[in-house]
Each structure stands twice: as structure tokens, then as C-alpha cells.
Amino acid sequence: MKRLILTIGFFIQFCSHILFAEQIVREFRFGDAKKDRNVNFLRAAQAYRDTQGYGFEFSTEKNVSINQKNKTLLSEKPFYFAVKVPEGNYRVTITYSGLQNKSYNSTIRSESRRLHIENQQVQPKQSLEKNFIVNIKDPKISSGGIVGLKKPREQQKLDWDDKLTLEFQQTNCISMIRIESINVIPTIFLAGNSTVVNQEDEPWASWGQMIPRFFDAGIAIANHAESGLALSSFLSSRRLTKILSIAKPGDYLFIEFGHNDQKEKGENAGAYKGYSERLRYFVSEFRAKGGIPVILTSTARRSFDEQGHLIHTLGDFPDAARKVAAELQVPLIDLNKKTSIFYEALGVEASKSAFVHYPAHTFPNQQNDLADNTHFNAYGAYEIAKMVLMGIKENKLSILGNIVDFDVYDPHYPDDFKAWYWPPSLINSVVKPDGN
């Protein structure tokens, strides 16, 4: 009887979410056209204005030209286009137009550098439509209070503002951008630290911002991770409360912590004490919402001894995560094991190519060498996202059918770093993310 009441409650919550959510549609086309109240026609590239609710960001309107005859937006330089929208999941549709005499390649990211479209080729004189989902979040919690964002860094992130921002890279010839809210869609929530978060600044990156690229428009990725967090600070900053306030039955919660939990002091500190207790709490609270929790062991740090053997620096935390997953019968993705294999496969020197290891002056305003053995660059984050996908396959999770452009991945045989391409974003920083 209790189970029946809970099921009815979940059903009512789900239906209410569908019935009372406002449908939002914003469509943008280019060049002169007859007036249409449902379409915004951009005759020239204009900077974002809050009163208008859309426009180009970071002064990139100068990188864009609008062809009145062909009714297309054309650019061979990076640009950002933003639209003011409330919190929710949005299906973004991009309609490409082919150039007359050559093919071109496009990459699109959203918000704080979440990858969606990767090096997409568009053939001459052909149109192409691509769809993807962007999750928009705000700090407000429906039950009261707000998420405790870190000051000032997190408060300035595109992930937390009131706009949906699209970052276009490489060449783009576009006839339409359409943004529409979508309510009936499973969401994968991500809870974690700097190895999971959407890193806004080059050259830092994490697997959470790469994994949207491998899901179709039937899944949303809501990344609530942040640099420097442990399970305890994720709770105290009300991030789990925020997730629980918007989660629906059938949603997923991927949980990866450990790096910063090692710093905890006190009587209840330790992998088999406070860390394990909090993991159990995350699992039980999300299950109470009708959701499906997944535990991930922490990504390994890059640390080799003099003989070239990997040093395991996370102590008992990966083992504790495995034990909690087995105890509660939670799907486990063993990133600690997979990343360890990955580093060893690359070797001592070549494994630097997966981390933020760059000589001085590689990036603007970078006066000194960068040598970080915890935080990944775009290549490393991309490879780890593939390890997460393999974990989804190994656990035969229901979201398996929504994975696209991916078959298998073996960390013993990583992708060739030299053959991998990532057009760098305009936003960069030499400041190391919080946490280690």
C-alpha cells in the first residue's frame, strides 16, 4: 500500500510538472523577411541587450556577417549568441546552410563550454539540421533559499546567469537557431568536484562538460558540480537540496567525490566514516524522489614514482565508494581504475597531454608554466567522458539507448592526442581551479 501511494505521488508530481510549465519558443532567422510574431529576424549582428533578451556576447558581433540575399549568418571566427530564458531544459535546433563551393566544419558548445556538436561537416549547397539539449539552472530553490555559490568565480559563470549562451567555433553558415523548452525528458544530474564541473576557462576542462556531446536530444545533462567541493560542502551549499527540488522520477544522479574529502578533519573524517555515510545519504535521498543514483570512484591523480609506476594517492576513498555501491546495490562506474589504466597506457611524459601542462605564453596572459596533475585539459576530459560512457554500457543503464556517436572505448588504447582537435574558447584563465 505504501509503495502504491508513493507511485501515485510521483505520478501527480510528474503530471503537474508537465501541465503547469510554460512553453517557451524563441526562433531566430537572418536577413529581411515579412513580419512574423513567432520569429525574430536579425538583419544585423547586435550586441546582447537585456531589454531585448537576445544578442551577441563578448563583442563577437564583429565576427559575424548576415547575408540578406541568402538569409544566413556567416562567420569563420568564434562568436557567442545568448537568449534570455528561465530555468529548465531546452531543445536547441541549428539549421546549417551549405556554402556554394566548399564544405566546412562547425563546433558548438553551450554555457560554460559544454560540448554538443563536434567538428560537424556541412557539405556544399546542402542544408543540415542538428538538435541538442541544454539545461539552464539558477540558484533559487523552490522550497526556499538559494544555492551557496562561490564568490566571485562561480557567480560570474555563464552556467549560473539568466541566459542560454551558445558558443560557435570554426566556420558557421546558419539559417535558423530555434530554442524551445522541453519538459518531458529524463535528466542526468551530476554531483562532483573540479574533475566533473563545467570548467568555464581554457585550458581547464572536466568530463561533465564533454559528455553532453554523446547524448541525443532525448536526454538532458544538468551539471551541478563545482571545483573544490567534497560531499560535505556539496550538502552545506544546498546543491543536493537544489537537485532534489527539481528531480523527477526516472532521473539519474551521478555522484563522484573523493579528492577534497581527503582534507576532512575530525572524529568522523575518513573514507569509511563521514564519506561513506554521506554517500549513503545521497543515494537514499535521490531514491526517495524516484531517481536512479550512480556512484563513480574518483579520477586518479597523475603521480608516478621514479620507476614509472603510478602512485595511487586517493587512499581508501575509491574502495569505500565501491563498498557503498555494492552494499546499496547502486550502479558503479570505476573511474579510478579506468583513469589509472589510461595514464599508464600513455606513460609518464605522454600522460601530461591529458592534463593542464603548458609552457609559459601558450595562452594569453600566461606568464608562467602550468603544471597541474589533478585537473584535465579538453583532451583528458574528453577521454574520461568516454570512460563514463563505457560505465553506462557496462551497467546496462536505461539511458544507454540515448548514446550517440559512440561504440566502445578501452583506456588501454586511448585516442591519439595529436589527432584530436579542440578549437579553444575565447575565455581563458591562468588561475587553477579550487581543489586538488
Short mmCIF file of C-alpha atoms in Angstrom, two decimals:
data_model
loop_
_atom_site.label_atom_id
_atom_site.label_comp_id
_atom_site.label_asym_id
_atom_site.label_seq_id
_atom_site.Cartn_x
_atom_site.Cartn_y
_atom_site.Cartn_z
CA MET A 1 0.00 0.00 0.00
CA LYS A 2 2.81 2.39 0.90
CA ARG A 3 4.51 1.69 -2.44
CA LEU A 4 1.23 2.40 -4.27
CA ILE A 5 0.83 5.75 -2.51
CA LEU A 6 4.40 6.71 -3.38
CA THR A 7 3.86 5.74 -7.02
CA ILE A 8 0.69 7.85 -7.21
CA GLY A 9 2.57 10.74 -5.63
CA PHE A 10 5.36 10.52 -8.21
CA PHE A 11 2.75 10.41 -10.99
CA ILE A 12 0.97 13.53 -9.71
CA GLN A 13 4.27 15.37 -9.37
CA PHE A 14 5.27 14.36 -12.90
CA CYS A 15 1.92 15.41 -14.43
CA SER A 16 1.94 18.73 -12.57
CA HIS A 17 5.39 19.46 -13.92
CA ILE A 18 4.11 18.90 -17.47
CA LEU A 19 0.79 20.76 -17.17
CA PHE A 20 1.94 23.94 -15.50
CA ALA A 21 5.32 24.53 -17.12
CA GLU A 22 5.21 27.43 -19.57
CA GLN A 23 6.13 26.54 -23.13
CA ILE A 24 8.87 28.85 -24.41
CA VAL A 25 9.84 29.08 -28.07
CA ARG A 26 12.42 31.53 -29.43
CA GLU A 27 13.26 31.27 -33.12
CA PHE A 28 15.88 33.36 -34.90
CA ARG A 29 16.30 33.77 -38.64
CA PHE A 30 18.53 36.11 -40.59
CA GLY A 31 18.03 38.84 -43.20
CA ASP A 32 14.93 40.78 -44.23
CA ALA A 33 11.58 38.99 -44.18
CA LYS A 34 7.89 39.55 -43.63
CA LYS A 35 6.92 40.18 -40.04
CA ASP A 36 6.16 37.07 -38.04
CA ARG A 37 5.35 37.37 -34.34
CA ASN A 38 6.77 33.90 -33.74
CA VAL A 39 10.16 34.59 -35.36
CA ASN A 40 12.91 37.12 -34.64
CA PHE A 41 14.60 38.26 -37.86
CA LEU A 42 18.13 39.57 -37.36
CA ARG A 43 19.07 41.99 -40.11
CA ALA A 44 22.38 42.87 -38.47
CA ALA A 45 24.55 41.41 -35.73
CA GLN A 46 23.84 43.29 -32.49
CA ALA A 47 25.30 43.01 -29.01
CA TYR A 48 23.14 41.41 -26.33
CA ARG A 49 20.71 43.80 -24.65
CA ASP A 50 18.78 42.75 -21.58
CA THR A 51 15.73 44.74 -22.69
CA GLN A 52 15.70 42.84 -25.99
CA GLY A 53 16.52 39.47 -24.45
CA TYR A 54 18.95 38.23 -27.10
CA GLY A 55 22.09 39.16 -29.00
CA PHE A 56 25.80 38.51 -29.38
CA GLU A 57 28.12 38.38 -26.36
CA PHE A 58 31.78 39.26 -25.63
CA SER A 59 31.90 41.75 -28.53
CA THR A 60 31.77 38.88 -31.04
CA GLU A 61 29.10 40.55 -33.18
CA LYS A 62 32.04 41.94 -35.15
CA ASN A 63 32.93 38.36 -36.14
CA VAL A 64 29.53 37.81 -37.80
CA SER A 65 28.03 38.93 -41.12
CA ILE A 66 24.41 38.50 -42.16
CA ASN A 67 23.74 37.80 -45.84
CA GLN A 68 20.47 39.48 -46.79
CA LYS A 69 20.20 37.65 -50.09
CA ASN A 70 20.81 34.12 -48.78
CA LYS A 71 19.23 34.86 -45.38
CA THR A 72 22.12 33.33 -43.47
CA LEU A 73 24.52 34.18 -40.69
CA LEU A 74 28.12 33.58 -41.73
CA SER A 75 31.27 33.55 -39.63
CA GLU A 76 34.71 31.99 -39.81
CA LYS A 77 35.61 33.20 -36.32
CA PRO A 78 34.29 32.28 -32.86
CA PHE A 79 31.12 34.01 -31.69
CA TYR A 80 28.64 33.79 -28.81
CA PHE A 81 24.87 34.17 -29.11
CA ALA A 82 22.71 34.42 -25.98
CA VAL A 83 18.96 34.30 -25.31
CA LYS A 84 17.32 35.16 -22.00
CA VAL A 85 15.33 32.17 -20.67
CA PRO A 86 14.24 30.84 -17.25
CA GLU A 87 15.48 27.66 -15.62
CA GLY A 88 14.68 24.43 -17.44
CA ASN A 89 15.67 22.10 -20.26
CA TYR A 90 15.74 23.42 -23.82
CA ARG A 91 15.94 21.76 -27.18
CA VAL A 92 18.23 23.78 -29.45
CA THR A 93 17.86 23.32 -33.21
CA ILE A 94 20.53 24.62 -35.57
CA THR A 95 19.88 24.69 -39.31
CA TYR A 96 23.10 24.89 -41.30
CA SER A 97 23.30 26.07 -44.90
CA GLY A 98 25.97 24.71 -47.20
CA LEU A 99 28.39 27.09 -48.89
CA GLN A 100 28.47 27.24 -52.66
CA ASN A 101 31.90 25.85 -53.40
CA LYS A 102 33.32 24.10 -50.34
CA SER A 103 32.45 22.08 -47.27
CA TYR A 104 33.07 23.41 -43.78
CA ASN A 105 33.22 22.17 -40.17
CA SER A 106 31.38 23.53 -37.14
CA THR A 107 31.69 23.04 -33.39
CA ILE A 108 29.05 24.28 -30.94
CA ARG A 109 29.27 24.50 -27.17
CA SER A 110 26.85 25.98 -24.65
CA GLU A 111 27.07 27.90 -21.40
CA SER A 112 30.37 27.13 -19.63
CA ARG A 113 31.92 25.25 -22.57
CA ARG A 114 29.61 22.21 -22.69
CA LEU A 115 30.32 20.33 -25.90
CA HIS A 116 27.32 19.47 -28.11
CA ILE A 117 28.35 19.48 -31.76
CA GLU A 118 31.89 18.40 -32.56
CA ASN A 119 33.61 19.19 -35.84
CA GLN A 120 30.37 18.68 -37.81
CA GLN A 121 30.95 18.73 -41.57
CA VAL A 122 28.45 20.52 -43.79
CA GLN A 123 28.57 19.70 -47.49
CA PRO A 124 28.40 22.34 -50.27
CA LYS A 125 24.89 23.51 -51.25
CA GLN A 126 23.24 21.23 -48.68
CA SER A 127 21.29 22.10 -45.55
CA LEU A 128 21.67 20.19 -42.29
CA GLU A 129 19.64 20.26 -39.06
CA LYS A 130 21.12 19.34 -35.68
CA ASN A 131 19.39 19.14 -32.28
CA PHE A 132 20.71 19.01 -28.73
CA ILE A 133 19.54 19.71 -25.18
CA VAL A 134 20.82 22.49 -22.93
CA ASN A 135 19.98 22.59 -19.23
CA ILE A 136 19.61 26.04 -17.68
CA LYS A 137 19.79 26.41 -13.90
CA ASP A 138 19.50 29.22 -11.40
CA PRO A 139 20.47 29.35 -7.70
CA LYS A 140 16.90 29.65 -6.38
CA ILE A 141 15.42 26.66 -4.56
CA SER A 142 11.66 26.23 -4.83
CA SER A 143 11.32 25.24 -1.18
CA GLY A 144 13.18 28.38 -0.11
CA GLY A 145 16.75 29.67 -0.02
CA ILE A 146 19.43 29.64 -2.68
CA VAL A 147 22.48 27.61 -3.64
CA GLY A 148 25.61 28.93 -1.92
CA LEU A 149 27.65 29.88 -4.97
CA LYS A 150 31.36 30.51 -4.57
CA LYS A 151 32.38 34.16 -4.73
CA PRO A 152 33.29 35.67 -7.09
CA ARG A 153 34.30 32.96 -9.53
CA GLU A 154 31.17 30.84 -9.64
CA GLN A 155 28.82 33.82 -9.52
CA GLN A 156 30.32 35.06 -12.79
CA LYS A 157 29.92 31.78 -14.68
CA LEU A 158 27.68 31.51 -17.71
CA ASP A 159 26.24 28.36 -16.13
CA TRP A 160 24.50 30.42 -13.44
CA ASP A 161 23.26 33.51 -15.30
CA ASP A 162 19.76 34.04 -16.74
CA LYS A 163 20.68 33.33 -20.37
CA LEU A 164 21.22 30.37 -22.65
CA THR A 165 24.54 31.09 -24.32
CA LEU A 166 25.76 29.27 -27.43
CA GLU A 167 29.42 29.32 -28.44
CA PHE A 168 30.09 28.77 -32.15
CA GLN A 169 33.54 27.65 -33.31
CA GLN A 170 35.21 27.02 -36.67
CA THR A 171 33.04 28.01 -39.68
CA ASN A 172 29.30 28.54 -39.40
CA CYS A 173 26.71 29.34 -42.05
CA ILE A 174 23.35 29.24 -40.29
CA SER A 175 19.81 29.96 -41.46
CA MET A 176 17.98 29.29 -38.19
CA ILE A 177 18.50 28.98 -34.43
CA ARG A 178 15.49 27.69 -32.51
CA ILE A 179 15.27 27.33 -28.73
CA GLU A 180 12.24 25.64 -27.17
CA SER A 181 11.57 24.47 -23.65
CA ILE A 182 11.04 20.74 -23.19
CA ASN A 183 9.56 19.28 -20.03
CA VAL A 184 9.06 15.56 -20.60
CA ILE A 185 12.68 14.47 -20.73
CA PRO A 186 14.92 12.42 -18.40
CA THR A 187 17.72 14.39 -16.77
CA ILE A 188 21.14 13.18 -15.64
CA PHE A 189 22.24 15.30 -12.68
CA LEU A 190 25.97 15.47 -11.97
CA ALA A 191 27.28 15.96 -8.42
CA GLY A 192 31.02 16.31 -8.03
CA ASN A 193 34.12 18.47 -7.85
CA SER A 194 36.61 20.07 -10.27
CA THR A 195 37.01 16.81 -12.21
CA VAL A 196 33.28 16.90 -13.08
CA VAL A 197 32.28 20.59 -13.24
CA ASN A 198 31.79 22.64 -16.41
CA GLN A 199 35.11 24.49 -16.41
CA GLU A 200 34.48 27.88 -17.98
CA ASP A 201 38.07 28.87 -18.74
CA GLU A 202 40.67 27.45 -21.09
CA PRO A 203 42.77 25.38 -20.70
CA TRP A 204 40.91 23.62 -17.87
CA ALA A 205 38.20 21.03 -18.60
CA SER A 206 36.26 18.19 -16.96
CA TRP A 207 34.36 15.16 -18.17
CA GLY A 208 30.97 16.61 -17.19
CA GLN A 209 31.14 19.23 -19.93
CA MET A 210 32.19 16.71 -22.59
CA ILE A 211 29.53 14.06 -22.05
CA PRO A 212 26.56 16.05 -23.48
CA ARG A 213 28.16 15.59 -26.90
CA PHE A 214 27.40 11.86 -26.74
CA PHE A 215 23.69 12.04 -25.91
CA ASP A 216 20.80 12.64 -28.30
CA ALA A 217 18.04 15.20 -27.80
CA GLY A 218 16.17 12.77 -25.54
CA ILE A 219 18.43 13.36 -22.50
CA ALA A 220 19.40 16.47 -20.53
CA ILE A 221 22.66 16.82 -18.58
CA ALA A 222 22.37 19.07 -15.51
CA ASN A 223 25.85 19.60 -14.12
CA HIS A 224 25.75 20.84 -10.50
CA ALA A 225 29.38 20.00 -9.71
CA GLU A 226 31.83 22.69 -8.65
CA SER A 227 35.57 22.93 -8.06
CA GLY A 228 36.82 22.35 -4.54
CA LEU A 229 33.74 20.58 -3.22
CA ALA A 230 33.52 17.48 -1.06
CA LEU A 231 30.34 15.59 -0.22
CA SER A 232 30.02 17.72 2.93
CA SER A 233 30.37 21.10 1.18
CA PHE A 234 28.08 19.99 -1.65
CA LEU A 235 25.47 19.42 1.07
CA SER A 236 26.18 22.58 3.09
CA SER A 237 25.96 24.78 -0.02
CA ARG A 238 22.48 23.29 -0.63
CA ARG A 239 23.34 21.80 -4.02
CA LEU A 240 21.78 18.44 -3.25
CA THR A 241 18.70 20.29 -1.97
CA LYS A 242 18.56 22.13 -5.30
CA ILE A 243 18.79 18.89 -7.27
CA LEU A 244 16.11 17.21 -5.17
CA SER A 245 13.81 20.20 -5.65
CA ILE A 246 13.71 19.72 -9.43
CA ALA A 247 14.43 15.99 -9.92
CA LYS A 248 11.70 13.78 -11.40
CA PRO A 249 11.10 10.04 -11.08
CA GLY A 250 13.35 8.26 -13.57
CA ASP A 251 16.08 10.92 -13.48
CA TYR A 252 19.69 9.94 -12.74
CA LEU A 253 22.23 11.30 -10.24
CA PHE A 254 25.92 10.60 -10.98
CA ILE A 255 28.00 11.09 -7.81
CA GLU A 256 31.80 11.49 -7.95
CA PHE A 257 33.73 12.76 -4.93
CA GLY A 258 36.92 11.91 -3.06
CA HIS A 259 39.72 14.37 -3.88
CA ASN A 260 38.59 17.07 -1.47
CA ASP A 261 37.02 14.67 1.03
CA GLN A 262 40.58 13.62 1.89
CA LYS A 263 41.07 17.02 3.57
CA GLU A 264 38.27 16.49 6.11
CA LYS A 265 39.35 16.65 9.74
CA GLY A 266 37.67 15.48 12.91
CA GLU A 267 36.43 12.36 14.61
CA ASN A 268 34.11 11.35 11.76
CA ALA A 269 36.60 12.05 8.95
CA GLY A 270 37.73 9.29 6.66
CA ALA A 271 36.72 7.12 3.74
CA TYR A 272 34.77 4.56 5.79
CA LYS A 273 33.19 7.11 8.13
CA GLY A 274 31.84 10.52 7.04
CA TYR A 275 32.50 9.95 3.35
CA SER A 276 30.63 6.61 3.25
CA GLU A 277 27.80 7.95 5.41
CA ARG A 278 27.26 10.89 3.09
CA LEU A 279 27.34 8.69 0.00
CA ARG A 280 24.58 6.59 1.56
CA TYR A 281 22.62 9.78 2.26
CA PHE A 282 22.90 10.99 -1.35
CA VAL A 283 21.69 7.60 -2.56
CA SER A 284 18.74 7.34 -0.17
CA GLU A 285 17.55 10.91 -0.76
CA PHE A 286 17.64 10.59 -4.53
CA ARG A 287 15.95 7.20 -4.46
CA ALA A 288 13.20 8.75 -2.35
CA LYS A 289 12.50 11.05 -5.29
CA GLY A 290 12.10 8.04 -7.57
CA GLY A 291 15.50 8.64 -9.15
CA ILE A 292 18.39 6.34 -10.01
CA PRO A 293 21.73 7.11 -8.29
CA VAL A 294 25.06 6.04 -9.79
CA ILE A 295 28.34 6.12 -7.84
CA LEU A 296 31.64 6.90 -9.60
CA THR A 297 35.03 6.41 -7.98
CA SER A 298 37.32 9.46 -8.12
CA THR A 299 39.53 10.03 -11.13
CA ALA A 300 43.14 9.20 -10.25
CA ARG A 301 45.78 11.90 -9.99
CA ARG A 302 48.77 11.84 -12.32
CA SER A 303 51.55 10.74 -9.95
CA PHE A 304 54.38 8.40 -10.97
CA ASP A 305 57.29 7.06 -8.95
CA GLU A 306 60.90 7.00 -10.17
CA GLN A 307 60.35 3.63 -11.84
CA GLY A 308 57.41 4.99 -13.85
CA HIS A 309 54.72 3.23 -11.84
CA LEU A 310 51.51 5.08 -10.97
CA ILE A 311 51.16 6.10 -7.32
CA HIS A 312 47.61 5.76 -6.01
CA THR A 313 47.09 8.94 -3.97
CA LEU A 314 43.40 8.64 -3.04
CA GLY A 315 43.88 6.15 -0.24
CA ASP A 316 40.77 4.23 0.79
CA PHE A 317 38.26 6.52 -0.89
CA PRO A 318 37.85 4.55 -4.14
CA ASP A 319 37.45 1.34 -2.13
CA ALA A 320 34.89 2.99 0.14
CA ALA A 321 32.86 4.12 -2.87
CA ARG A 322 32.93 0.58 -4.29
CA LYS A 323 31.79 -0.87 -0.97
CA VAL A 324 28.87 1.57 -0.60
CA ALA A 325 27.77 0.86 -4.19
CA ALA A 326 27.83 -2.91 -3.51
CA GLU A 327 26.07 -2.55 -0.15
CA LEU A 328 23.22 -0.42 -1.56
CA GLN A 329 23.15 -2.17 -4.94
CA VAL A 330 23.92 1.05 -6.78
CA PRO A 331 25.47 1.00 -10.28
CA LEU A 332 29.22 1.70 -10.04
CA ILE A 333 31.48 3.31 -12.63
CA ASP A 334 35.07 2.77 -11.55
CA LEU A 335 36.77 5.88 -12.93
CA ASN A 336 39.69 5.47 -10.55
CA LYS A 337 40.58 2.17 -12.17
CA LYS A 338 39.88 3.34 -15.73
CA THR A 339 41.87 6.58 -15.41
CA SER A 340 44.79 4.72 -13.82
CA ILE A 341 44.93 2.41 -16.84
CA PHE A 342 44.68 5.47 -19.11
CA TYR A 343 47.68 7.27 -17.56
CA GLU A 344 49.80 4.13 -17.56
CA ALA A 345 48.91 3.45 -21.20
CA LEU A 346 50.11 6.94 -22.16
CA GLY A 347 53.22 6.77 -19.97
CA VAL A 348 54.96 9.26 -17.69
CA GLU A 349 55.62 12.01 -20.24
CA ALA A 350 52.76 11.49 -22.70
CA SER A 351 50.19 11.48 -19.88
CA LYS A 352 50.90 15.21 -19.44
CA SER A 353 48.94 15.69 -22.67
CA ALA A 354 45.73 14.89 -20.73
CA PHE A 355 46.39 17.49 -18.03
CA VAL A 356 46.99 21.22 -17.80
CA HIS A 357 50.70 21.07 -18.62
CA TYR A 358 51.66 24.01 -20.84
CA PRO A 359 54.79 26.14 -21.19
CA ALA A 360 54.56 29.86 -20.46
CA HIS A 361 52.83 32.05 -23.07
CA THR A 362 50.75 29.19 -24.52
CA PHE A 363 47.62 31.19 -23.60
CA PRO A 364 47.04 34.95 -23.31
CA ASN A 365 48.37 36.46 -20.06
CA GLN A 366 50.09 33.20 -19.10
CA GLN A 367 53.45 34.34 -17.78
CA ASN A 368 54.49 31.05 -16.14
CA ASP A 369 54.45 27.35 -16.93
CA LEU A 370 51.31 25.45 -15.98
CA ALA A 371 51.87 22.01 -14.45
CA ASP A 372 48.73 20.56 -12.84
CA ASN A 373 48.47 16.81 -12.24
CA THR A 374 44.86 16.82 -10.97
CA HIS A 375 42.94 18.98 -13.45
CA PHE A 376 42.42 17.93 -17.03
CA ASN A 377 42.61 19.75 -20.32
CA ALA A 378 39.99 19.26 -23.03
CA TYR A 379 41.59 16.09 -24.40
CA GLY A 380 41.84 14.42 -20.99
CA ALA A 381 38.26 15.40 -20.11
CA TYR A 382 37.01 14.03 -23.44
CA GLU A 383 38.71 10.68 -22.87
CA ILE A 384 37.29 10.38 -19.35
CA ALA A 385 33.79 11.16 -20.66
CA LYS A 386 34.22 8.09 -22.87
CA MET A 387 35.12 6.05 -19.79
CA VAL A 388 31.86 7.20 -18.18
CA LEU A 389 30.00 6.10 -21.31
CA MET A 390 31.64 2.69 -21.07
CA GLY A 391 30.48 2.52 -17.46
CA ILE A 392 26.93 3.27 -18.56
CA LYS A 393 27.17 0.42 -21.06
CA GLU A 394 28.70 -1.99 -18.56
CA ASN A 395 25.86 -1.29 -16.12
CA LYS A 396 23.23 -1.52 -18.88
CA LEU A 397 21.53 1.67 -17.68
CA SER A 398 18.27 2.67 -19.38
CA ILE A 399 19.90 5.79 -20.88
CA LEU A 400 22.11 3.53 -22.99
CA GLY A 401 19.72 3.92 -25.93
CA ASN A 402 20.26 7.70 -25.97
CA ILE A 403 24.03 7.49 -26.53
CA VAL A 404 25.15 8.60 -29.98
CA ASP A 405 28.41 8.50 -31.97
CA PHE A 406 29.97 6.08 -29.53
CA ASP A 407 30.55 2.35 -29.56
CA VAL A 408 33.43 1.19 -27.36
CA TYR A 409 36.37 2.66 -25.50
CA ASP A 410 39.36 0.93 -23.94
CA PRO A 411 41.62 3.08 -21.71
CA HIS A 412 44.47 0.73 -22.59
CA TYR A 413 44.29 2.22 -26.11
CA PRO A 414 43.39 5.91 -25.79
CA ASP A 415 42.62 8.20 -28.72
CA ASP A 416 45.67 9.82 -30.31
CA PHE A 417 46.19 13.21 -28.69
CA LYS A 418 47.90 14.55 -31.81
CA ALA A 419 44.92 13.63 -34.00
CA TRP A 420 42.34 15.15 -31.63
CA TYR A 421 41.05 18.68 -32.27
CA TRP A 422 39.58 21.23 -29.86
CA PRO A 423 39.16 24.84 -31.02
CA PRO A 424 39.96 26.89 -27.89
CA SER A 425 37.34 29.18 -26.41
CA LEU A 426 37.94 32.92 -26.14
CA ILE A 427 37.67 32.83 -22.34
CA ASN A 428 40.83 31.69 -20.56
CA SER A 429 42.45 31.92 -17.15
CA VAL A 430 45.76 31.03 -15.52
CA VAL A 431 44.03 30.61 -12.15
CA LYS A 432 43.97 26.99 -11.06
CA PRO A 433 40.51 25.62 -10.13
CA ASP A 434 39.81 25.06 -6.44
CA GLY A 435 40.62 21.66 -5.01
CA ASN A 436 43.35 19.09 -5.55
#
